[in-house]
Coordinates of C-alpha atoms in Angstrom, one line a residue:
M1 CA -32.2 15.7 -7.9
A2 CA -29.1 13.6 -8.1
H3 CA -27.2 13.4 -11.4
R4 CA -28.5 10.7 -13.7
P5 CA -26.2 9.0 -16.2
A6 CA -26.0 10.7 -19.6
F7 CA -25.6 7.4 -21.5
G8 CA -27.7 4.3 -21.8
H9 CA -27.0 0.9 -20.3
E10 CA -25.5 -0.4 -23.5
E11 CA -22.7 2.2 -23.0
W12 CA -22.0 1.1 -19.4
P13 CA -18.3 0.5 -18.9
T14 CA -17.3 -3.2 -19.2
S15 CA -14.4 -2.8 -16.7
P16 CA -15.5 -3.0 -13.1
L17 CA -12.9 -0.4 -12.1
D18 CA -14.2 2.0 -14.8
A19 CA -17.8 1.3 -13.7
A20 CA -17.0 2.0 -10.1
R21 CA -15.2 5.2 -11.1
V22 CA -18.3 6.4 -13.0
A23 CA -20.7 5.4 -10.3
F24 CA -18.6 7.1 -7.6
G25 CA -18.7 10.3 -9.7
W26 CA -22.5 10.2 -9.7
L27 CA -22.5 10.1 -5.9
T28 CA -20.6 13.4 -5.8
A29 CA -22.6 15.2 -8.5
G30 CA -25.8 17.3 -8.2
D31 CA -27.3 19.3 -5.4
H32 CA -27.3 16.4 -2.9
P33 CA -23.9 14.6 -3.0
V34 CA -23.2 11.8 -0.6
T35 CA -21.2 13.1 2.4
V36 CA -19.8 12.1 5.8
D37 CA -19.9 14.3 8.9
G38 CA -16.3 15.3 9.5
R39 CA -17.2 16.2 13.1
A40 CA -17.4 12.5 13.8
F41 CA -13.8 11.8 13.0
D42 CA -10.3 13.0 14.0
Y43 CA -8.3 15.2 11.6
L44 CA -11.2 16.0 9.2
P45 CA -12.8 19.4 8.9
D46 CA -15.8 20.1 11.2
R47 CA -18.4 20.0 8.4
D48 CA -20.1 17.8 5.9
I49 CA -17.5 16.4 3.5
R50 CA -18.3 15.0 0.0
V51 CA -16.9 11.5 -0.4
D52 CA -14.6 12.5 -3.2
E53 CA -13.1 15.2 -1.0
L54 CA -12.9 12.5 1.7
R55 CA -10.9 10.3 -0.6
D56 CA -8.5 13.2 -1.3
L57 CA -8.1 13.9 2.4
L58 CA -7.3 10.3 3.2
L59 CA -4.5 10.4 0.5
R60 CA -2.7 13.3 2.2
R61 CA 0.6 12.4 3.8
S62 CA -0.5 14.2 6.9
C63 CA -3.6 12.0 7.4
P64 CA -3.0 9.9 10.5
R65 CA -3.4 6.1 10.1
R66 CA -6.1 6.0 12.8
V67 CA -8.3 8.2 10.7
W68 CA -8.1 5.6 7.8
D69 CA -9.5 3.0 10.2
Q70 CA -12.2 5.3 11.6
I71 CA -13.4 6.1 8.1
W72 CA -13.3 2.5 6.9
R73 CA -15.3 1.3 10.0
H74 CA -17.9 3.9 9.2
V75 CA -18.1 3.1 5.5
I76 CA -18.0 -0.6 5.9
T77 CA -20.7 -0.5 8.5
R78 CA -23.0 1.5 6.3
S79 CA -22.3 -0.7 3.3
R80 CA -23.3 -3.8 5.3
D81 CA -26.4 -2.1 6.7
E82 CA -27.5 -0.2 3.6
G83 CA -25.7 -1.6 0.6
G84 CA -26.0 0.3 -2.7
T85 CA -24.7 3.8 -2.3
W86 CA -22.2 2.9 0.5
T87 CA -20.8 -0.1 -1.3
I88 CA -20.0 2.2 -4.2
V89 CA -18.5 4.7 -1.8
A90 CA -16.3 1.9 -0.4
V91 CA -15.0 0.9 -3.9
G92 CA -14.6 4.6 -4.8
L93 CA -12.4 5.3 -1.8
A94 CA -10.4 2.2 -2.6
L95 CA -9.8 3.0 -6.3
P96 CA -6.5 4.8 -5.6
M97 CA -5.1 1.5 -4.4
L98 CA -7.1 -0.9 -6.6
T99 CA -6.3 0.7 -9.9
P100 CA -2.5 0.7 -9.7
M101 CA -2.7 -2.8 -8.2
A102 CA -4.7 -4.0 -11.2
S103 CA -2.3 -2.4 -13.6
R104 CA 0.7 -3.9 -11.9
L105 CA -0.8 -7.4 -11.8
T106 CA -1.6 -7.4 -15.5
D107 CA 1.2 -5.3 -17.0
R108 CA 2.9 -8.4 -18.4
Y109 CA -0.3 -10.4 -19.0
A110 CA -0.9 -11.0 -22.7
G111 CA -4.6 -11.8 -22.3
D112 CA -7.6 -9.6 -21.6
P113 CA -7.0 -8.0 -18.2
A114 CA -10.7 -7.3 -17.6
D115 CA -11.3 -10.7 -15.9
I116 CA -8.3 -10.2 -13.5
H117 CA -9.6 -6.7 -12.7
A118 CA -13.0 -8.1 -12.0
E119 CA -11.6 -10.6 -9.5
I120 CA -9.7 -7.8 -7.7
V121 CA -13.0 -5.9 -7.3
R122 CA -14.8 -9.1 -6.3
G123 CA -12.1 -9.9 -3.7
F124 CA -12.5 -6.4 -2.3
L125 CA -16.3 -6.6 -2.2
D126 CA -16.4 -10.0 -0.6
T127 CA -14.0 -8.8 2.1
L128 CA -16.2 -5.8 2.9
H129 CA -18.8 -8.3 4.2
T130 CA -16.3 -10.4 6.3
I131 CA -13.4 -8.2 7.5
D132 CA -13.1 -7.6 11.2
I133 CA -13.5 -3.9 11.7
T134 CA -12.8 -4.0 15.5
T135 CA -9.1 -4.2 14.8
G136 CA -6.7 -1.9 13.0
R137 CA -4.9 -2.0 9.6
I138 CA -8.2 -2.2 7.8
T139 CA -6.8 -0.6 4.6
I140 CA -3.9 -3.0 4.4
R141 CA -6.1 -6.0 4.9
L142 CA -8.6 -4.8 2.3
R143 CA -5.7 -4.2 -0.1
W144 CA -4.2 -7.7 0.3
A145 CA -7.6 -9.4 0.1
A146 CA -8.2 -7.7 -3.3
Y147 CA -4.6 -8.5 -4.4
R148 CA -4.9 -12.2 -3.4
A149 CA -8.1 -12.5 -5.4
G150 CA -6.5 -10.9 -8.5
H151 CA -3.4 -13.0 -8.1
A152 CA -5.4 -16.2 -8.0
A153 CA -7.3 -15.2 -11.1
L154 CA -4.1 -14.4 -12.9
I155 CA -2.5 -17.7 -12.0
A156 CA -5.7 -19.5 -13.1
A157 CA -5.5 -17.6 -16.5
L158 CA -1.9 -18.3 -17.2
D159 CA -0.9 -21.3 -19.3
G160 CA 0.2 -24.0 -16.9
P161 CA 1.6 -27.5 -17.3
T162 CA -0.6 -30.1 -18.9
P163 CA -2.5 -31.9 -16.1
K164 CA -2.5 -35.7 -15.9
S165 CA -6.1 -35.9 -14.9
P166 CA -9.1 -35.0 -17.3
G167 CA -10.2 -31.4 -17.5
F168 CA -8.5 -28.1 -18.2
F169 CA -6.9 -26.6 -15.1
S170 CA -4.2 -24.0 -14.6
A171 CA -1.5 -24.4 -12.0
E172 CA 0.6 -22.0 -10.0
P173 CA 4.3 -22.5 -10.6
R174 CA 5.9 -24.8 -7.9
H175 CA 8.5 -22.2 -7.2
P176 CA 8.0 -18.4 -6.7
S177 CA 8.5 -17.0 -10.2
G178 CA 7.0 -14.3 -12.3
H179 CA 6.3 -10.7 -11.6
P180 CA 7.8 -9.5 -8.3
D181 CA 4.4 -8.5 -6.9
L182 CA 3.2 -12.0 -7.6
V183 CA 6.1 -13.4 -5.7
L184 CA 5.2 -11.2 -2.7
A185 CA 1.6 -12.4 -2.8
R186 CA 2.7 -16.0 -2.8
A187 CA 5.1 -15.3 0.1
V188 CA 2.2 -13.9 2.1
L189 CA 0.0 -16.9 1.3
A190 CA 2.9 -19.2 2.3
G191 CA 3.3 -17.4 5.6
V192 CA 6.9 -16.2 4.8
L193 CA 5.9 -12.5 5.0
T194 CA 3.1 -10.6 6.8
E195 CA 0.9 -8.4 4.7
T196 CA 2.6 -5.4 6.2
E197 CA 6.0 -6.6 5.3
A198 CA 4.9 -7.4 1.7
D199 CA 3.3 -4.0 1.5
A200 CA 6.5 -2.3 2.6
I201 CA 8.6 -4.2 -0.1
S202 CA 6.0 -3.6 -2.8
E203 CA 5.5 0.1 -2.1
T204 CA 9.1 1.1 -1.4
R205 CA 11.1 -1.3 -3.7
L206 CA 8.7 -1.9 -6.6
G207 CA 6.7 1.3 -6.3
D208 CA 7.6 4.9 -6.1
T209 CA 7.1 5.4 -2.3
A210 CA 10.1 6.3 -0.2
L211 CA 10.5 4.2 3.0
N212 CA 10.2 7.3 5.3
E213 CA 6.9 8.2 3.6
W214 CA 5.6 4.6 3.9
A215 CA 6.6 4.6 7.6
T216 CA 5.0 8.0 8.3
R217 CA 1.7 6.9 6.8
R218 CA 1.6 3.9 9.1
G219 CA 2.8 5.6 12.3
I220 CA 6.1 3.6 12.4
E221 CA 9.5 5.0 13.2
F222 CA 11.8 5.1 10.1
W223 CA 14.5 2.8 11.6
A224 CA 11.9 0.3 12.7
A225 CA 10.5 0.2 9.2
Y226 CA 14.0 -0.1 7.8
K227 CA 14.7 -3.1 10.0
T228 CA 11.3 -4.7 9.3
R229 CA 11.8 -4.5 5.6
S230 CA 15.4 -5.7 5.8
R231 CA 14.5 -8.8 7.8
A232 CA 11.6 -9.5 5.5
E233 CA 13.8 -9.3 2.4
H234 CA 16.3 -11.7 3.9
R235 CA 13.5 -14.2 4.7
L236 CA 12.0 -13.7 1.2
A237 CA 15.4 -14.3 -0.4
A238 CA 16.0 -17.5 1.6
W239 CA 12.5 -18.8 0.8
I240 CA 12.9 -18.1 -3.0
T241 CA 16.3 -19.9 -3.0
E242 CA 14.9 -22.9 -1.0
T243 CA 11.7 -23.3 -3.0
A244 CA 13.6 -22.9 -6.3
D245 CA 16.0 -25.7 -5.3
E246 CA 13.1 -28.0 -4.3
S247 CA 11.3 -27.4 -7.6
A248 CA 14.3 -28.5 -9.6
E249 CA 13.5 -32.1 -8.9
A250 CA 9.7 -31.7 -8.7
D251 CA 7.3 -33.3 -11.1
P252 CA 5.7 -30.3 -12.9
T253 CA 2.6 -32.3 -13.8
G254 CA 2.0 -33.7 -10.3
A255 CA -1.1 -33.4 -8.1
E256 CA -0.6 -29.7 -7.7
A257 CA -1.2 -29.2 -11.4
T258 CA -4.7 -30.5 -11.1
T259 CA -5.9 -28.7 -7.9
H260 CA -6.4 -25.1 -9.1
T261 CA -9.3 -23.2 -10.4
D262 CA -11.0 -24.5 -13.5
I263 CA -10.5 -21.7 -16.1
H264 CA -13.7 -22.7 -18.0
H265 CA -15.6 -20.0 -16.1
A266 CA -13.0 -17.3 -16.3
G267 CA -14.9 -15.4 -19.1
T268 CA -17.9 -14.9 -16.9
R269 CA -16.1 -13.0 -14.2
T270 CA -16.1 -9.5 -15.7
H271 CA -19.8 -9.7 -16.6
S272 CA -20.9 -10.9 -13.2
V273 CA -18.9 -8.3 -11.2
A274 CA -20.0 -5.6 -13.6
E275 CA -23.6 -6.7 -13.0
E276 CA -22.9 -6.5 -9.2
V277 CA -21.6 -3.0 -9.5
D278 CA -24.4 -2.1 -11.8
A279 CA -27.0 -3.4 -9.4
A280 CA -25.5 -1.4 -6.6
V281 CA -25.7 1.7 -8.8
S282 CA -29.3 1.0 -9.6
N283 CA -30.1 0.7 -5.9
A284 CA -28.2 4.0 -5.3
R285 CA -30.1 6.1 -7.8
P286 CA -32.4 8.9 -6.6
K287 CA -35.3 6.9 -5.4
S288 CA -33.1 4.5 -3.4
G289 CA -30.9 6.7 -1.4
L290 CA -28.5 8.6 -3.7
Q291 CA -29.7 11.8 -2.1
D292 CA -29.0 10.5 1.5
R293 CA -26.3 12.4 3.3
G294 CA -23.7 10.9 5.6

């Protein structure tokens, strides 16, 4: 029998990230943990591999980038076909990138970060259903989809200028200001940076990853990565200067201030995403496939 939760529903974690972590743990417990067949993939051991071990193998510096894409194609396909268990596996494998992302997005946010974290998970889950898995860079595309969702929720939750039209709306600042990672996300949305360029700046300038490590994980020569980051940083600096100059004469309560997400529903995000994860867990319990192997 697969491991059942030791606590009641009333004690279920309210944070979607915590809920996903607990659910992922259930999938690796007991006599019949969820596994993948390592023989079907490059680099991996030629045996059945528990999904928590799979996560750790993917995090190794020596793990080739192509293996990330192979694994994500497999997991996403099973999530789309079967839901439940494999959706939890997908989120569980992504937790090492979603958790620090959520922390970084909300480290200066004075409000309750749970809603922002919920939108990060929702952005990730939504993208599982739509992402093109026939092309590469799946991990980076999933990461930035989740980041954009969290960024949009954060902007919607921040206090903005008073709109001229009726209703309560929040507005993104007209120039790229705030936490550096938010500036990067806006630059990607504006087409100034590619997701790969933003990822390089975020990981190697704002995070703790050395550029040579970042380049190795992505199969890029160090000097190519160095030049890519340098050119991206020059474009980013020029864009920040240009948009800051333009915003000096802008009307802060213009039309843009009234075209963003209505924050009236912000409080429902955490609950709805937690319910979605909880539903996946319910479907994944013993009678619905938790004992299935990869």
